[in-house]
Coordinates of C-alpha atoms and ligand atoms in Angstrom, one line a residue:
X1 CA 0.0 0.0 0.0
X2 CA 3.0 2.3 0.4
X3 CA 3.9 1.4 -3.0
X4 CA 0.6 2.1 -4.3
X5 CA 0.5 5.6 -2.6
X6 CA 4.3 5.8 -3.7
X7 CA 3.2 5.1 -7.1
X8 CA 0.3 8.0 -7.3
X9 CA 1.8 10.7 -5.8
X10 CA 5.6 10.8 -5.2
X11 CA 6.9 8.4 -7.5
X12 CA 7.7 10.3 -10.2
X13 CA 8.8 13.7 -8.9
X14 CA 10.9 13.0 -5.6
X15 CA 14.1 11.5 -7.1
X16 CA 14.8 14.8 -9.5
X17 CA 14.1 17.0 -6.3
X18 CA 16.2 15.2 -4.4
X19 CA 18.5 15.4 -7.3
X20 CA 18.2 19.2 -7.6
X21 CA 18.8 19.6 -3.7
X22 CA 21.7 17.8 -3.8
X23 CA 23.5 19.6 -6.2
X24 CA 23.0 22.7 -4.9
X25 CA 24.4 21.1 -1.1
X26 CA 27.3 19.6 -3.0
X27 CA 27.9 23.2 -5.4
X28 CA 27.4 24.8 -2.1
X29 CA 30.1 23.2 0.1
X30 CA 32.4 23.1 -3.3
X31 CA 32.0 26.9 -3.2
X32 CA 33.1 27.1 0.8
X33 CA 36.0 25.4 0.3
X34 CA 36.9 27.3 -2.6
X35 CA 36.7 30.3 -1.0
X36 CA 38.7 28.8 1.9
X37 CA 41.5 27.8 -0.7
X38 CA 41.5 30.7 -2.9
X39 CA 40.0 29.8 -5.9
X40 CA 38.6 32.6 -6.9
X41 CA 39.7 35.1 -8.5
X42 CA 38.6 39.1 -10.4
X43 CA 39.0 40.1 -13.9
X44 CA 38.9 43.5 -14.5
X45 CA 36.8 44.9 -17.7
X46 CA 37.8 48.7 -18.9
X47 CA 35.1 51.9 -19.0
X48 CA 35.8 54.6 -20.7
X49 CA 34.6 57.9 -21.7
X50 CA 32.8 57.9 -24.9
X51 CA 33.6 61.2 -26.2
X52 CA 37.3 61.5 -25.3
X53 CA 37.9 57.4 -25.1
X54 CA 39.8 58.4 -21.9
X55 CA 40.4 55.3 -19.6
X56 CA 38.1 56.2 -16.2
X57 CA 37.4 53.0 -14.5
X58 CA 37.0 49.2 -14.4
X59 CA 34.4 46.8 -13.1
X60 CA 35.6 43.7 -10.7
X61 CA 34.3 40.6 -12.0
X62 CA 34.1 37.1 -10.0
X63 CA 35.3 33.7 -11.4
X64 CA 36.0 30.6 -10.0
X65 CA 38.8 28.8 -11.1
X66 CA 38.0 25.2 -10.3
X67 CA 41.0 22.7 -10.2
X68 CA 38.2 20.2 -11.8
X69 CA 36.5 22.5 -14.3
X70 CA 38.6 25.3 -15.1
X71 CA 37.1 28.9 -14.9
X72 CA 33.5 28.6 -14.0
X73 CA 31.2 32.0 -14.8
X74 CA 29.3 33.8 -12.1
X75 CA 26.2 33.1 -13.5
X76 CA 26.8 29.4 -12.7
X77 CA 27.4 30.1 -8.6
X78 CA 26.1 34.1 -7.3
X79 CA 22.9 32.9 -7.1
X80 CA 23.4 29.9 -5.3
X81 CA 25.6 31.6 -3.5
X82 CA 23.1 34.4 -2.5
X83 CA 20.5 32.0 -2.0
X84 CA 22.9 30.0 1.0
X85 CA 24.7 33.5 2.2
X86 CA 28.1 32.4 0.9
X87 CA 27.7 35.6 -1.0
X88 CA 28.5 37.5 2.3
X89 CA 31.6 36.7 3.1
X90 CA 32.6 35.9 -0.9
X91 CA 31.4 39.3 -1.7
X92 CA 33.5 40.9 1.1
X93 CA 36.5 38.6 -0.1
X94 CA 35.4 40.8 -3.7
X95 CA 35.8 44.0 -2.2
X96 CA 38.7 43.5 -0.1
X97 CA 40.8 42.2 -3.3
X98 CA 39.6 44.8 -5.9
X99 CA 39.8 47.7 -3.4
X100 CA 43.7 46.2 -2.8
X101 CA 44.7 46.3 -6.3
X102 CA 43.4 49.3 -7.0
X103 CA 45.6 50.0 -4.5
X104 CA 48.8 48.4 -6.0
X105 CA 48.1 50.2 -9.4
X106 CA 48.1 53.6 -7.5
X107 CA 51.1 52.5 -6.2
X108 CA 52.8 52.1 -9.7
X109 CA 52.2 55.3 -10.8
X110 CA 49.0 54.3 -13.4
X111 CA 46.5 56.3 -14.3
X112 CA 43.8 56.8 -11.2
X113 CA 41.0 54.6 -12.0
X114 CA 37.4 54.2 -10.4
X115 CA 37.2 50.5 -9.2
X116 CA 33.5 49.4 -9.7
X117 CA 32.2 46.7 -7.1
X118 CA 28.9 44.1 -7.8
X119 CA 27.4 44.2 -4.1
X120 CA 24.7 41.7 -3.7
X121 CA 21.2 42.2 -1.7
X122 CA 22.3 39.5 1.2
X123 CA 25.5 42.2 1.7
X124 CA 23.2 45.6 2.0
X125 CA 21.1 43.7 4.5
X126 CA 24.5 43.1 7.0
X127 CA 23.7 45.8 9.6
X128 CA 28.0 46.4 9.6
X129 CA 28.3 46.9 6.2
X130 CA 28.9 50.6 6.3
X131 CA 32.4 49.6 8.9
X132 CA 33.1 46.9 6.8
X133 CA 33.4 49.0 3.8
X134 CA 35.2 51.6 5.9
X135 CA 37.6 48.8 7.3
X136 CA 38.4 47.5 3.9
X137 CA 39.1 51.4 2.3
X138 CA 41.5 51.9 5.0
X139 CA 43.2 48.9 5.5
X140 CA 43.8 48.7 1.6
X141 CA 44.6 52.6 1.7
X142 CA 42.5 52.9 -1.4
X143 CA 40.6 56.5 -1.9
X144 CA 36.8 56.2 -1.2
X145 CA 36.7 58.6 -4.2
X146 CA 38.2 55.4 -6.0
X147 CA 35.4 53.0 -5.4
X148 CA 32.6 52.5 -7.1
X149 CA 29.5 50.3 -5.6
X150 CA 27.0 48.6 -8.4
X151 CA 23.5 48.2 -6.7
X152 CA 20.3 47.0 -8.9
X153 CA 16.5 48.2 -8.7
X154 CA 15.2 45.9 -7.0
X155 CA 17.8 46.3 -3.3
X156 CA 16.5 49.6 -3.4
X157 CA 12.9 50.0 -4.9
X158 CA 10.6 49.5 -2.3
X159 CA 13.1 49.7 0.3
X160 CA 12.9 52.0 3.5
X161 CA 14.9 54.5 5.5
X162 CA 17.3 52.1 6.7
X163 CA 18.8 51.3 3.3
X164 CA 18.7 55.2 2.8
X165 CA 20.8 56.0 5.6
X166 CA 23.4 53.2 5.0
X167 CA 23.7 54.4 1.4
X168 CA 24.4 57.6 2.8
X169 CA 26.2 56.4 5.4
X170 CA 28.6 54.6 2.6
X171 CA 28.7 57.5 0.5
X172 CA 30.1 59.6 3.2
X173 CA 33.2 57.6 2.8
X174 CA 33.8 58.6 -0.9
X175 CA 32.1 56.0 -2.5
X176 CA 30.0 56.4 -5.7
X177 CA 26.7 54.5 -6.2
X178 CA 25.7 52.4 -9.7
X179 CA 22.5 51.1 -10.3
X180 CA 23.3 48.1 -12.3
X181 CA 21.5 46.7 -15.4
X182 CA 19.1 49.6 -15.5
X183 CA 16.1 49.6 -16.9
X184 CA 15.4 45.6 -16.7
X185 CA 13.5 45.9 -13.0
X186 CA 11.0 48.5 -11.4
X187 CA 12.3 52.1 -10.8
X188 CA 10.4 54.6 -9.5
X189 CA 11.6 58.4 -10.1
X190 CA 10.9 59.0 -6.5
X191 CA 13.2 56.6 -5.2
X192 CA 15.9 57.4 -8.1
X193 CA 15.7 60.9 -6.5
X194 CA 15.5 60.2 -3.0
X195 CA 18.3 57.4 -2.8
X196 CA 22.0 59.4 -3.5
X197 CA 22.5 57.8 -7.0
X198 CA 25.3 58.9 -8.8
X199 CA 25.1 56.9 -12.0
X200 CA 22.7 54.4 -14.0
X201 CA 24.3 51.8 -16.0
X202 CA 21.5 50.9 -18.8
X203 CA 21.3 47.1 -19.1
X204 CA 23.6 45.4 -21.7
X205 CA 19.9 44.1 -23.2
X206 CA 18.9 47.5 -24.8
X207 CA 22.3 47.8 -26.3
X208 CA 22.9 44.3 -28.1
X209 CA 20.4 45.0 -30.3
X210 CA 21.1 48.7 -31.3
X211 CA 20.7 50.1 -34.2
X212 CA 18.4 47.3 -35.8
X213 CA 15.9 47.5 -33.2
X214 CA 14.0 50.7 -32.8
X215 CA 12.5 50.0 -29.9
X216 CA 15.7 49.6 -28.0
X217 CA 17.0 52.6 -29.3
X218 CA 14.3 54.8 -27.9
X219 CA 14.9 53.3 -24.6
X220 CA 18.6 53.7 -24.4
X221 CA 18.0 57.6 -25.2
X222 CA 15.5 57.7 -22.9
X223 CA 17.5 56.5 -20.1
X224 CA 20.0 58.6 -21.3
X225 CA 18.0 61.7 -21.1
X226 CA 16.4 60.6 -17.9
X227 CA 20.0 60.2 -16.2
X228 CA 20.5 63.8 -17.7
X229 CA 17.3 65.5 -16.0
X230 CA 18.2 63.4 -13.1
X231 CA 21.6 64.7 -12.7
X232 CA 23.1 61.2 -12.6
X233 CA 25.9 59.9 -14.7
X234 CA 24.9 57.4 -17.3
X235 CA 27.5 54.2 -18.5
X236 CA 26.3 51.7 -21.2
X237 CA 27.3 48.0 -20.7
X238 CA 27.3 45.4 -23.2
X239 CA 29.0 47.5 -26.3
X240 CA 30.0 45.4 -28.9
X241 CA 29.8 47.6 -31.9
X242 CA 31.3 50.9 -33.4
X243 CA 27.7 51.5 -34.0
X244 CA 26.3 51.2 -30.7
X245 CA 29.7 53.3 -29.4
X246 CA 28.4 55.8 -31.9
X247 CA 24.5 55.9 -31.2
X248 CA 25.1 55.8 -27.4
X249 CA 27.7 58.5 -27.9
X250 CA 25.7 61.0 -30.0
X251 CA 23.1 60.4 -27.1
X252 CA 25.0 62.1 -24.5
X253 CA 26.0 58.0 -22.8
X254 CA 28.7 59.2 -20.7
X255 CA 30.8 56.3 -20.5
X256 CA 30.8 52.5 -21.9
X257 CA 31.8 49.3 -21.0
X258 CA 32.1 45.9 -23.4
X259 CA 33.7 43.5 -25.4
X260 CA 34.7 46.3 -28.3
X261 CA 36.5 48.3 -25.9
X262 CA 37.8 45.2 -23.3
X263 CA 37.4 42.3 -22.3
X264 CA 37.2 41.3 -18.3
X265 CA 40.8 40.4 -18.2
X266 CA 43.1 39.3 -15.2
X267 CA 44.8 42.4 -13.5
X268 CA 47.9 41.6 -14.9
X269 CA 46.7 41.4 -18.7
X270 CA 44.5 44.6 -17.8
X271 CA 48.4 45.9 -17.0
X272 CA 49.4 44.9 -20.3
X273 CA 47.4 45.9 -22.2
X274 CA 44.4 48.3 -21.6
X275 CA 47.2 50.7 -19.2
X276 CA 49.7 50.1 -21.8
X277 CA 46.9 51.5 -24.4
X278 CA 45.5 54.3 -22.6
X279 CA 48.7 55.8 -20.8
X280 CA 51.5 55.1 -23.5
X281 CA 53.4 53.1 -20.9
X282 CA 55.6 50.0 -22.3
X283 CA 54.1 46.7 -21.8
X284 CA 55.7 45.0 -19.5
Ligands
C2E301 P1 27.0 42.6 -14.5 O1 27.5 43.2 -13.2 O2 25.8 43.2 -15.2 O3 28.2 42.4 -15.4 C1 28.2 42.5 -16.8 C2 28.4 41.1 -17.4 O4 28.4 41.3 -18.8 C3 29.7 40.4 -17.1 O5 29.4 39.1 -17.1 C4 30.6 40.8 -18.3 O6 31.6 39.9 -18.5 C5 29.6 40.8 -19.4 N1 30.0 41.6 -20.5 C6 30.8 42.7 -20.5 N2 30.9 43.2 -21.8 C7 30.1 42.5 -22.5 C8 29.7 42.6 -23.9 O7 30.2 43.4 -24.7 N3 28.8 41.7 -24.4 C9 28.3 40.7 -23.6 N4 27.4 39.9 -24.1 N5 28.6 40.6 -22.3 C10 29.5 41.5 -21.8 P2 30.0 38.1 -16.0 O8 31.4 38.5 -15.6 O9 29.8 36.7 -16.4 O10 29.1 38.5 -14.7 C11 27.7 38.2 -14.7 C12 27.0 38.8 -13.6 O11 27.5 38.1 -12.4 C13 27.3 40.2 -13.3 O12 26.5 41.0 -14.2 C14 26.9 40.4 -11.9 O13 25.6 40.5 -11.8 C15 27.4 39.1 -11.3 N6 28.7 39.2 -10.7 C16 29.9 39.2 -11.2 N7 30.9 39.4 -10.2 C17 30.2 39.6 -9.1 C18 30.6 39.9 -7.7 O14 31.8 40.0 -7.4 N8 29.6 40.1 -6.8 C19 28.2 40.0 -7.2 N9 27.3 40.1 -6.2 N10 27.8 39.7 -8.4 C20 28.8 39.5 -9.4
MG302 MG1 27.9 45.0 -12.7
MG303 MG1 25.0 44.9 -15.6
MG304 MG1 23.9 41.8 -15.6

């Protein structure tokens, strides 16, 4: 009779739960150790200014370099690891290690560069994240002027006083806040002009398709004008083309990030060649 009821109602579905789950214990407890062994590591992608081309800043990206699989994309493990809260102490690991090299490149004499940060949901809710990121600028001696933090809509639509005042509390450190794929969640002018927004960073899916798709277009502008009536900075991600460049450009896009201007590359390749390209410096 257990069989029976076995048969009619969980026969067929708990095995590829059970499945599921266990992946995600096993991807979970992969992801701790790597942390604990230092697996991971940042590549470093180049923004610049789209009128002059001027080099002004770099976004840290996570990957894990797994001994079994090679690199492994974020995609594949920041969601898990927001899901299990990995992403607290992985994203403070993040922050720590690009505030450091920014750091080191100071250090060598390069060209002052913005270092822009992906902070997570699970990392605004830490009541001590403010002193965290204060420990962290001044342990690595990197400027607060030098950081750049890249929230998305949905960690601050709909969210109250207390996120207010520890987005002020961060910006009173130097700081400069990103809202991060623009334009793909639920913003509110209200809260764009209440919350102490210094730039939007329109998503990467209203650029692929520019110029064939009109559509796109007229939303790209539009959040460019909108950042311009707002006061905020505005950065395009996802630039692939000379065309986009150009339409984004013409616009008034401050700044662009993307795979026609860099790749996210290891800090020593960003060395070699996007400093080596922007400041005349030798290779080395
Ligand atoms: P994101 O912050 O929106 O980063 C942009 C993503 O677009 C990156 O993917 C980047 O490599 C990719 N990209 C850059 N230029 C181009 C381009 O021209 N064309 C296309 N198709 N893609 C381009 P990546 O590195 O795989 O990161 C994916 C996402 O993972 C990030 O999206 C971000 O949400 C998250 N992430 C990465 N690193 C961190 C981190 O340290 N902390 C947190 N919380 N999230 C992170
Ligand atoms: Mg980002
Ligand atoms: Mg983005
Ligand atoms: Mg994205």
């Amino acid at each position: 009779q257990a069989k029976e009821q076995g048969r009619n109602t969980y026969r067929f579905y708990t095995p590829t739960l059970t499945t599921a789950a266990n992946e995600r214990l096993a991807l979970d407890a992969r992801l701790r150790r790597a942390l604990a062994n230092g697996e991971f590591v940042l590549h470093y992608q180049p923004q610049f200014e789209s009128q002059s081309g001027a080099l002004i800043g770099c976004e840290a990206l996570v990957r894990w370099l797994s001994p079994e699989e090679g690199m492994i994309s974020p995609a594949r493990f920041i969601p898990l690891a927001e899901d299990t809260g990995l992403i607290v102490p992985l994203g403070e690991w993040v922050l720590r290690t690009a505030c450091a090299q920014g750091r080191v490149w100071l250090d060598a004499g390069l060209p002052a560069l913005t270092i822009a940060v992906n902070l997570s949901g699970r990392q605004l809710q830490q009541p001590d994240l403010v002193q965290r990121v204060a420990d962290i600028l001044e342990q690595t001696g990197l400027p607060g002027e030098r950081l750049k933090l890249e929230l998305t809509e949905s960690m601050i639509m709909g969210s109250g006083d207390q996120t207010l005042d520890l987005l002020r509390a961060i910006k009173a450190l130097g700081p400069r806040l990103s809202i991060d794929d623009f334009g793909t969640g639920y913003s509110s002018l209200a809260y764009l002009k209440r919350f102490p927004i210094d730039e939007l960073k329109i998503d990467q899916s209203f650029v692929r398709d520019i110029p064939q798709d009109e559509s796109d277009m007229e939303i790209a502008a539009t959040i460019i004008a909108m950042a311009r009536n707002l006061h905020l900075k505005v950065i395009a991600e996802g630039v692939e083309t000379p065309e986009q460049l150009a339409f984004l450009t013409s616009q008034g896009c401050h700044a662009c990030q993307g795979y026609l201007l860099g790749h996210p590359v290891p800090a020593n390749e960003f060395v070699r060649t996007v400093f080596g390209r922007a400041s005349g410096l030798h290779p080395v």
